[in-house]
CSV table of C-alpha atoms in Angstrom, one decimal:
chain,number,residue,atom,x,y,z
A,1,SER,CA,20.0,-14.3,10.1
A,2,SER,CA,17.7,-12.7,7.6
A,3,LEU,CA,20.5,-10.9,5.8
A,4,PRO,CA,21.9,-12.4,2.6
A,5,GLN,CA,25.0,-14.5,2.5
A,6,ILE,CA,27.3,-12.4,0.3
A,7,ASP,CA,29.4,-14.6,-2.0
A,8,GLU,CA,29.9,-15.0,-5.7
A,9,HIS,CA,26.3,-16.3,-6.1
A,10,SER,CA,24.9,-13.1,-4.5
A,11,LEU,CA,24.0,-10.2,-6.9
A,12,CYS,CA,25.3,-7.6,-4.4
A,13,PHE,CA,28.7,-9.2,-4.4
A,14,TYR,CA,29.3,-7.5,-7.8
A,15,ASN,CA,28.3,-4.0,-6.6
A,16,ASP,CA,30.7,-1.2,-7.6
A,17,LYS,CA,32.9,-3.5,-9.8
A,18,GLY,CA,32.1,-2.0,-13.2
A,19,ALA,CA,29.7,-3.0,-15.9
A,20,VAL,CA,28.0,-6.4,-15.9
A,21,GLU,CA,25.4,-8.2,-17.9
A,22,ILE,CA,22.5,-9.7,-16.0
A,23,GLN,CA,19.6,-11.9,-16.9
A,24,GLY,CA,16.4,-12.1,-14.8
A,25,MET,CA,12.8,-11.2,-14.4
A,26,VAL,CA,10.7,-8.2,-13.5
A,27,ALA,CA,9.6,-9.2,-10.0
A,28,GLU,CA,6.7,-6.7,-9.5
A,29,GLU,CA,4.7,-4.3,-11.6
A,30,PRO,CA,7.1,-1.3,-12.2
A,31,ASP,CA,6.6,1.9,-10.4
A,32,VAL,CA,5.9,4.4,-13.1
A,33,ARG,CA,6.9,8.1,-12.4
A,34,SER,CA,6.4,11.2,-14.5
A,35,ARG,CA,9.8,10.9,-16.3
A,36,SER,CA,11.2,7.5,-15.3
A,37,CYS,CA,10.3,4.0,-14.1
A,38,LEU,CA,11.6,1.9,-11.2
A,39,VAL,CA,11.8,-1.8,-11.9
A,40,LYS,CA,12.4,-4.5,-9.2
A,41,PHE,CA,14.6,-7.0,-11.1
A,42,SER,CA,15.1,-10.5,-9.8
A,43,ALA,CA,18.4,-11.7,-11.2
A,44,SER,CA,19.1,-15.4,-12.1
A,45,GLU,CA,22.4,-15.2,-14.1
A,46,ILE,CA,25.3,-12.8,-14.4
A,47,ASN,CA,28.0,-12.5,-17.2
A,48,ILE,CA,31.4,-11.3,-16.1
A,49,ASP,CA,34.4,-11.5,-18.5
A,50,SER,CA,32.4,-13.9,-20.7
A,51,GLU,CA,31.9,-16.2,-17.8
A,52,ARG,CA,28.3,-16.9,-16.8
A,53,ARG,CA,27.3,-17.6,-13.2
A,54,GLU,CA,24.1,-18.3,-11.4
A,55,VAL,CA,23.2,-15.6,-9.0
A,56,SER,CA,20.3,-14.6,-6.8
A,57,GLY,CA,19.2,-11.2,-5.5
A,58,THR,CA,17.0,-8.3,-6.4
A,59,ALA,CA,18.2,-5.0,-8.0
A,60,LEU,CA,16.3,-1.7,-8.4
A,61,ILE,CA,16.6,-0.5,-11.9
A,62,GLN,CA,15.8,3.0,-13.0
A,63,VAL,CA,14.9,3.2,-16.7
A,64,PRO,CA,13.1,5.7,-19.0
A,65,ARG,CA,9.3,5.7,-18.8
A,66,TYR,CA,9.2,4.2,-22.3
A,67,PRO,CA,9.4,1.4,-23.5
A,68,VAL,CA,7.0,-0.1,-20.9
A,69,TYR,CA,7.9,-3.2,-18.9
A,70,HIS,CA,5.6,-5.5,-17.0
A,71,TYR,CA,5.7,-8.1,-14.3
A,72,GLY,CA,6.9,-11.4,-15.7
A,73,ASP,CA,9.1,-9.9,-18.4
A,74,THR,CA,12.5,-11.6,-18.8
A,75,LEU,CA,15.2,-9.0,-19.4
A,76,GLN,CA,18.9,-8.8,-20.2
A,77,VAL,CA,20.3,-5.8,-18.4
A,78,THR,CA,23.8,-4.3,-19.0
A,79,GLY,CA,25.0,-1.6,-16.6
A,80,LYS,CA,26.9,-0.9,-13.4
A,81,LEU,CA,25.6,-2.4,-10.2
A,82,LYS,CA,25.9,0.1,-7.4
A,83,THR,CA,25.4,0.1,-3.6
A,84,PRO,CA,22.6,2.5,-2.7
A,85,VAL,CA,23.8,5.7,-0.9
A,86,PRO,CA,21.9,8.1,1.4
A,87,PHE,CA,20.6,11.4,-0.1
A,88,ASP,CA,19.0,14.4,1.5
A,89,ASP,CA,19.2,12.9,5.0
A,90,PHE,CA,17.3,9.9,3.8
A,91,ASP,CA,18.8,6.5,4.5
A,92,TYR,CA,18.1,5.1,1.0
A,93,LYS,CA,20.3,2.0,1.6
A,94,SER,CA,18.3,0.9,4.7
A,95,TYR,CA,15.0,1.7,3.0
A,96,LEU,CA,15.8,-0.6,0.1
A,97,ALA,CA,17.3,-3.3,2.4
A,98,ARG,CA,14.0,-3.6,4.1
A,99,GLN,CA,12.6,-4.7,0.7
A,100,GLY,CA,15.4,-7.2,0.2
A,101,ILE,CA,17.2,-4.9,-2.3
A,102,TYR,CA,21.0,-4.3,-2.0
A,103,SER,CA,21.9,-3.1,-5.5
A,104,VAL,CA,20.8,-0.3,-7.9
A,105,ILE,CA,21.4,0.2,-11.6
A,106,TYR,CA,20.7,3.6,-13.2
A,107,TYR,CA,19.6,3.7,-16.9
A,108,PRO,CA,21.2,0.5,-18.1
A,109,LYS,CA,20.9,-1.0,-21.6
A,110,VAL,CA,17.9,-3.3,-21.5
A,111,GLU,CA,16.9,-6.0,-23.9
A,112,LEU,CA,13.5,-7.8,-23.6
A,113,LEU,CA,14.0,-11.5,-24.0
A,114,ASP,CA,10.6,-12.9,-23.2
A,115,SER,CA,7.3,-12.0,-21.4
A,116,GLY,CA,4.6,-13.7,-19.3
A,117,LYS,CA,7.0,-15.7,-17.1
A,118,GLY,CA,5.6,-14.7,-13.8
A,119,PHE,CA,3.1,-16.2,-11.4
A,120,GLU,CA,-0.1,-16.4,-13.6
A,121,PRO,CA,-2.7,-15.2,-11.0
A,122,LEU,CA,-0.5,-12.2,-10.1
A,123,GLN,CA,0.0,-11.4,-13.8
A,124,TRP,CA,-3.8,-11.4,-14.2
A,125,ILE,CA,-4.2,-9.0,-11.3
A,126,TYR,CA,-1.5,-6.6,-12.6
A,127,SER,CA,-3.0,-6.8,-16.1
A,128,LEU,CA,-6.5,-6.0,-14.8
A,129,ARG,CA,-5.0,-3.1,-12.8
A,130,GLU,CA,-3.2,-1.7,-15.8
A,131,ARG,CA,-6.4,-1.9,-18.0
A,132,LEU,CA,-8.4,-0.1,-15.3
A,133,SER,CA,-5.8,2.6,-15.0
A,134,SER,CA,-5.7,3.1,-18.8
A,135,SER,CA,-9.5,3.2,-18.9
A,136,LEU,CA,-9.6,6.0,-16.2
A,137,ALA,CA,-6.9,8.0,-18.1
A,138,ARG,CA,-9.0,7.9,-21.3
A,139,ALA,CA,-12.3,8.7,-19.6
A,140,LEU,CA,-11.4,11.5,-17.2
A,141,PRO,CA,-9.6,14.8,-17.6
A,142,GLU,CA,-6.7,15.8,-15.4
A,143,PRO,CA,-6.2,16.0,-12.4
A,144,GLN,CA,-9.4,13.9,-11.9
A,145,GLY,CA,-8.0,11.0,-13.9
A,146,SER,CA,-4.8,10.6,-11.9
A,147,LEU,CA,-6.6,11.2,-8.6
A,148,ALA,CA,-9.0,8.4,-9.4
A,149,GLN,CA,-6.1,6.2,-10.3
A,150,GLY,CA,-4.5,7.0,-6.9
A,151,ILE,CA,-7.6,6.5,-4.8
A,152,LEU,CA,-9.0,3.4,-6.6
A,153,LEU,CA,-5.8,1.6,-7.7
A,154,GLY,CA,-3.0,3.1,-5.6
A,155,ILE,CA,-1.2,4.4,-8.7
A,156,ARG,CA,0.1,7.8,-7.6
A,157,GLY,CA,2.9,8.4,-10.1
A,158,ASN,CA,0.7,10.6,-12.4
A,159,ILE,CA,-0.7,12.9,-9.7
A,160,PRO,CA,0.6,16.4,-10.2
A,161,TYR,CA,3.1,17.7,-7.7
A,162,SER,CA,1.0,20.6,-6.7
A,163,LEU,CA,-1.9,18.3,-5.8
A,164,ASN,CA,0.3,16.0,-3.8
A,165,GLN,CA,1.6,19.0,-1.8
A,166,ALA,CA,-2.0,20.2,-1.2
A,167,PHE,CA,-2.9,16.7,0.3
A,168,SER,CA,0.3,16.7,2.3
A,169,ARG,CA,-0.2,20.2,3.8
A,170,THR,CA,-3.8,19.5,4.8
A,171,GLY,CA,-3.0,16.2,6.4
A,172,THR,CA,-5.1,14.2,4.0
A,173,ALA,CA,-2.3,12.4,2.1
A,174,HIS,CA,-3.4,9.2,3.8
A,175,LEU,CA,-6.5,9.3,1.5
A,176,LEU,CA,-4.1,8.5,-1.4
A,177,ALA,CA,-1.7,6.1,0.4
A,178,ILE,CA,-3.5,2.8,0.5
A,179,SER,CA,-2.2,1.1,3.6
A,180,GLY,CA,-3.6,0.2,7.1
A,181,LEU,CA,-4.9,3.6,7.7
A,182,HIS,CA,-6.8,3.6,4.5
A,183,ILE,CA,-8.2,0.1,5.1
A,184,ALA,CA,-9.3,1.2,8.5
A,185,ILE,CA,-11.2,4.1,7.1
A,186,VAL,CA,-12.9,1.9,4.4
A,187,ILE,CA,-13.8,-0.7,7.1
A,188,GLY,CA,-15.4,2.1,9.2
A,189,MET,CA,-17.4,3.3,6.2
A,190,ILE,CA,-18.7,-0.1,5.1
A,191,LEU,CA,-19.5,-1.1,8.7
A,192,SER,CA,-21.5,2.1,9.3
A,193,LEU,CA,-23.3,1.8,5.9
A,194,GLY,CA,-24.0,-2.0,6.5
A,195,ILE,CA,-25.4,-1.5,9.9
A,196,LEU,CA,-27.6,1.3,8.7
A,197,VAL,CA,-29.0,-0.8,5.8
A,198,PHE,CA,-29.1,-4.3,7.3
A,199,GLY,CA,-28.8,-3.8,11.1
A,200,ARG,CA,-26.8,-6.0,13.4
A,201,GLN,CA,-28.9,-9.1,13.3
A,202,ARG,CA,-27.2,-11.3,10.8
A,203,SER,CA,-23.7,-10.0,10.7
A,204,ILE,CA,-24.1,-9.1,7.0
A,205,TYR,CA,-22.3,-5.8,7.6
A,206,ILE,CA,-19.1,-7.7,8.7
A,207,TRP,CA,-19.1,-9.9,5.6
A,208,LEU,CA,-19.7,-6.9,3.4
A,209,ALA,CA,-16.7,-5.2,5.0
A,210,LEU,CA,-14.5,-8.3,4.6
A,211,ILE,CA,-15.4,-8.6,0.9
A,212,ALA,CA,-14.9,-4.9,0.3
A,213,ILE,CA,-11.4,-4.7,1.8
A,214,TRP,CA,-10.1,-7.8,-0.1
A,215,LEU,CA,-11.7,-6.6,-3.4
A,216,TYR,CA,-10.0,-3.3,-2.7
A,217,ALA,CA,-6.7,-5.0,-2.1
A,218,LEU,CA,-7.1,-6.9,-5.4
A,219,LEU,CA,-7.8,-3.7,-7.3
A,220,THR,CA,-4.7,-2.0,-5.9
A,221,GLY,CA,-2.4,-4.9,-7.1
A,222,MET,CA,-2.1,-6.9,-3.9
A,223,HIS,CA,1.1,-5.0,-2.8
A,224,PRO,CA,2.6,-5.9,0.6
A,225,PRO,CA,1.4,-2.8,2.5
A,226,VAL,CA,-2.2,-3.4,1.3
A,227,ILE,CA,-2.1,-7.1,2.0
A,228,ARG,CA,-0.8,-6.4,5.6
A,229,GLY,CA,-3.6,-3.8,6.1
A,230,ALA,CA,-6.2,-6.2,4.8
A,231,ILE,CA,-5.0,-9.1,7.0
A,232,MET,CA,-5.0,-6.9,10.1
A,233,GLY,CA,-8.4,-5.4,9.1
A,234,SER,CA,-9.8,-9.0,8.6
A,235,LEU,CA,-8.6,-9.9,12.1
A,236,PHE,CA,-10.4,-6.9,13.5
A,237,LEU,CA,-13.6,-7.9,11.7
A,238,ILE,CA,-13.4,-11.5,12.8
A,239,ALA,CA,-13.0,-10.3,16.4
A,240,GLU,CA,-16.1,-8.2,15.9
A,241,TYR,CA,-18.0,-11.2,14.4
A,242,LEU,CA,-17.0,-13.4,17.4
A,243,GLY,CA,-17.9,-10.7,19.9
A,244,ARG,CA,-14.3,-10.6,21.1
A,245,GLN,CA,-13.2,-7.1,20.2
A,246,ARG,CA,-11.3,-6.7,23.4
A,247,SER,CA,-9.2,-9.8,22.4
A,248,ALA,CA,-8.4,-8.4,19.0
A,249,ILE,CA,-5.1,-7.0,20.2
A,250,THR,CA,-3.9,-10.6,20.8
A,251,ALA,CA,-4.7,-11.5,17.2
A,252,LEU,CA,-3.2,-8.3,15.9
A,253,ALA,CA,0.0,-8.9,17.9
A,254,PHE,CA,0.2,-12.5,16.6
A,255,ALA,CA,-0.3,-11.4,13.0
A,256,ALA,CA,2.5,-8.8,13.4
A,257,ALA,CA,4.8,-11.4,15.0
A,258,ALA,CA,4.1,-13.8,12.2
A,259,MET,CA,4.8,-11.2,9.5
A,260,VAL,CA,8.1,-10.2,11.3
A,261,GLY,CA,9.0,-13.9,11.6
A,262,ILE,CA,8.6,-14.4,7.9
A,263,GLN,CA,10.3,-11.1,6.9
A,264,PRO,CA,12.3,-9.6,9.9
A,265,GLN,CA,13.2,-6.4,8.0
A,266,ILE,CA,9.5,-5.5,7.9
A,267,LEU,CA,9.7,-4.3,11.5
A,268,TRP,CA,11.4,-1.1,10.3
A,269,SER,CA,8.9,-0.6,7.5
A,270,VAL,CA,6.9,2.6,8.0
A,271,SER,CA,3.9,1.1,6.1
A,272,PHE,CA,3.9,-1.9,8.4
A,273,GLN,CA,4.0,0.3,11.5
A,274,LEU,CA,1.2,2.5,10.1
A,275,SER,CA,-0.9,-0.6,9.5
A,276,PHE,CA,-0.3,-1.9,13.0
A,277,LEU,CA,-1.0,1.4,14.7
A,278,ALA,CA,-4.1,2.2,12.7
A,279,MET,CA,-5.7,-1.2,13.6
A,280,ALA,CA,-4.6,-0.7,17.2
A,281,GLY,CA,-6.3,2.7,17.2
A,282,LEU,CA,-9.5,0.9,16.0
A,283,ILE,CA,-9.2,-1.7,18.8
A,284,PHE,CA,-8.3,0.7,21.7
A,285,LEU,CA,-9.8,4.1,20.8
A,286,PHE,CA,-12.7,3.5,18.5
A,287,PRO,CA,-15.1,2.0,21.1
A,288,TYR,CA,-14.8,5.0,23.4
A,289,PHE,CA,-15.2,7.6,20.6
A,290,GLN,CA,-18.2,5.6,19.2
A,291,ALA,CA,-19.8,5.5,22.7
A,292,TRP,CA,-19.3,9.3,23.2
A,293,GLY,CA,-20.7,10.0,19.7
A,294,ARG,CA,-23.8,8.0,20.3
A,295,LYS,CA,-24.4,9.5,23.7
A,296,GLY,CA,-24.3,12.9,22.1
A,297,VAL,CA,-26.7,11.8,19.3
A,298,ALA,CA,-29.1,10.4,21.9
A,299,ALA,CA,-29.0,13.6,24.0
A,300,LEU,CA,-29.7,15.8,20.9
A,301,PHE,CA,-32.3,13.7,19.0
A,302,GLY,CA,-33.7,11.3,21.6
A,303,ASP,CA,-36.2,8.9,20.0
A,304,LYS,CA,-36.3,10.4,16.6
A,305,THR,CA,-35.2,7.1,15.0
A,306,ALA,CA,-34.5,8.1,11.4
A,307,ILE,CA,-32.5,11.2,12.3
A,308,ALA,CA,-30.7,9.5,15.2
A,309,THR,CA,-29.7,6.5,13.0
A,310,ALA,CA,-28.3,8.7,10.2
A,311,THR,CA,-26.4,10.9,12.6
A,312,SER,CA,-25.0,7.9,14.4
A,313,MET,CA,-23.6,6.7,11.1
A,314,ILE,CA,-21.8,10.0,10.6
A,315,THR,CA,-20.4,10.0,14.2
A,316,ASP,CA,-19.3,6.4,13.8
A,317,SER,CA,-17.4,7.3,10.7
A,318,PHE,CA,-15.8,10.2,12.4
A,319,ALA,CA,-14.9,8.0,15.4
A,320,VAL,CA,-13.1,5.5,13.1
A,321,THR,CA,-11.2,8.4,11.5
A,322,LEU,CA,-10.3,10.0,14.8
A,323,ALA,CA,-9.1,6.7,16.3
A,324,ALA,CA,-6.9,5.8,13.3
A,325,ILE,CA,-5.5,9.3,12.9
A,326,ILE,CA,-4.6,9.8,16.6
A,327,ALA,CA,-2.9,6.4,16.7
A,328,VAL,CA,-0.7,7.1,13.7
A,329,TRP,CA,0.0,10.8,14.4
A,330,PRO,CA,3.2,10.3,16.4
A,331,LEU,CA,4.6,8.0,13.7
A,332,ILE,CA,3.8,10.4,10.9
A,333,ALA,CA,5.3,13.3,12.8
A,334,TYR,CA,8.5,11.3,13.5
A,335,ASN,CA,9.0,10.0,9.9
A,336,PHE,CA,7.7,12.8,7.8
A,337,GLY,CA,8.1,15.9,10.1
A,338,VAL,CA,4.6,17.0,9.4
A,339,VAL,CA,1.6,17.2,11.7
A,340,SER,CA,-1.3,19.1,10.1
A,341,LEU,CA,-3.6,20.8,12.6
A,342,VAL,CA,-6.4,20.9,10.0
A,343,GLY,CA,-5.9,17.1,9.2
A,344,LEU,CA,-8.8,15.9,11.3
A,345,PRO,CA,-11.5,18.3,10.1
A,346,ALA,CA,-10.2,18.2,6.5
A,347,THR,CA,-10.4,14.4,6.6
A,348,PHE,CA,-13.8,14.5,8.2
A,349,PHE,CA,-15.2,16.7,5.4
A,350,SER,CA,-13.4,14.7,2.7
A,351,LEU,CA,-14.5,11.3,3.9
A,352,PRO,CA,-18.1,11.4,2.8
A,353,ALA,CA,-16.9,11.8,-0.8
A,354,LEU,CA,-14.4,8.8,-0.5
A,355,PRO,CA,-16.9,5.9,-0.9
A,356,ALA,CA,-18.6,7.7,-3.8
A,357,ILE,CA,-15.2,8.3,-5.5
A,358,ILE,CA,-14.2,4.6,-5.1
A,359,VAL,CA,-17.6,3.3,-6.4
A,360,THR,CA,-17.9,5.7,-9.3
A,361,ALA,CA,-14.2,5.5,-10.3
A,362,ALA,CA,-14.6,1.7,-10.4
A,363,LEU,CA,-17.7,1.9,-12.5
A,364,VAL,CA,-16.0,4.3,-14.9
A,365,ALA,CA,-12.8,2.1,-15.0
A,366,PHE,CA,-14.8,-1.1,-15.7
């Protein structure tokens, strides 16, 4: 029932029928790559044989990197609508269908008709993100600049291929992919730091984590995978606040069911599955790993309060990482064919730098 009704008012009805002229709006901030740009284009009108018709539907348009387009730009696009086809054993058609995209256009003629026609708060968020990205590019050399853009803002198109491969081989690519796993790691870091500084008395550490993940979601452009991760992370934190961590799986399942009810295709989205499993790992596995870590700290340091507290913070962060990574490992292995045996220790040694990178990159960007 969620699939589009294909008729003369559907954009995909005109796939593979020659050149057409379409008017519509850029539906999201474009995905800028090294040599090209991918634009999600929401169509409103199509011109065929000098006859204009109202249509609905989204096409993915591949254009040169320049000129630059933005969310809310109204465009007139002339090119050939095509049905996506699989390539290199990748089901590209199903991948796009899960995003509600059933048509692609490669390097059409594009004319900018107007700008600033999108949802104003979203335009402001995208504009802020673009200014921060430009600021980082001006202030930092490469590859540090593109790495800061990836970790702080989720903009990974400028990261060199060799660096991307290094992250992939060492099982630390999740540090760049801002999704449920990343939100889980950030939650663990903020919780551990908040408890160390403020203690557990007034639940300040929970509110700090809530503010941190939504501020982080805002900086990354409020894209669907990040919003899903932030929602699921918020449910975990609310369960922690209410003292009902063992009931968190009910809230998590409800959130997942509501998301699937609103957008059924999301069930097959890898980012949705990663978000769900990462939070499930926090709910089911983290308490055990945390308890084992603290027992070990108590056995080693006893009543040496300062040392024990600092060490407990480190073991708690490691417990969060271990819980999230173990939960998503099978999914990563299935979808990407990669399981890095050095992923856990590499992540453990990388994690202490992550909060400092986020904070200092934000300061430099602002």
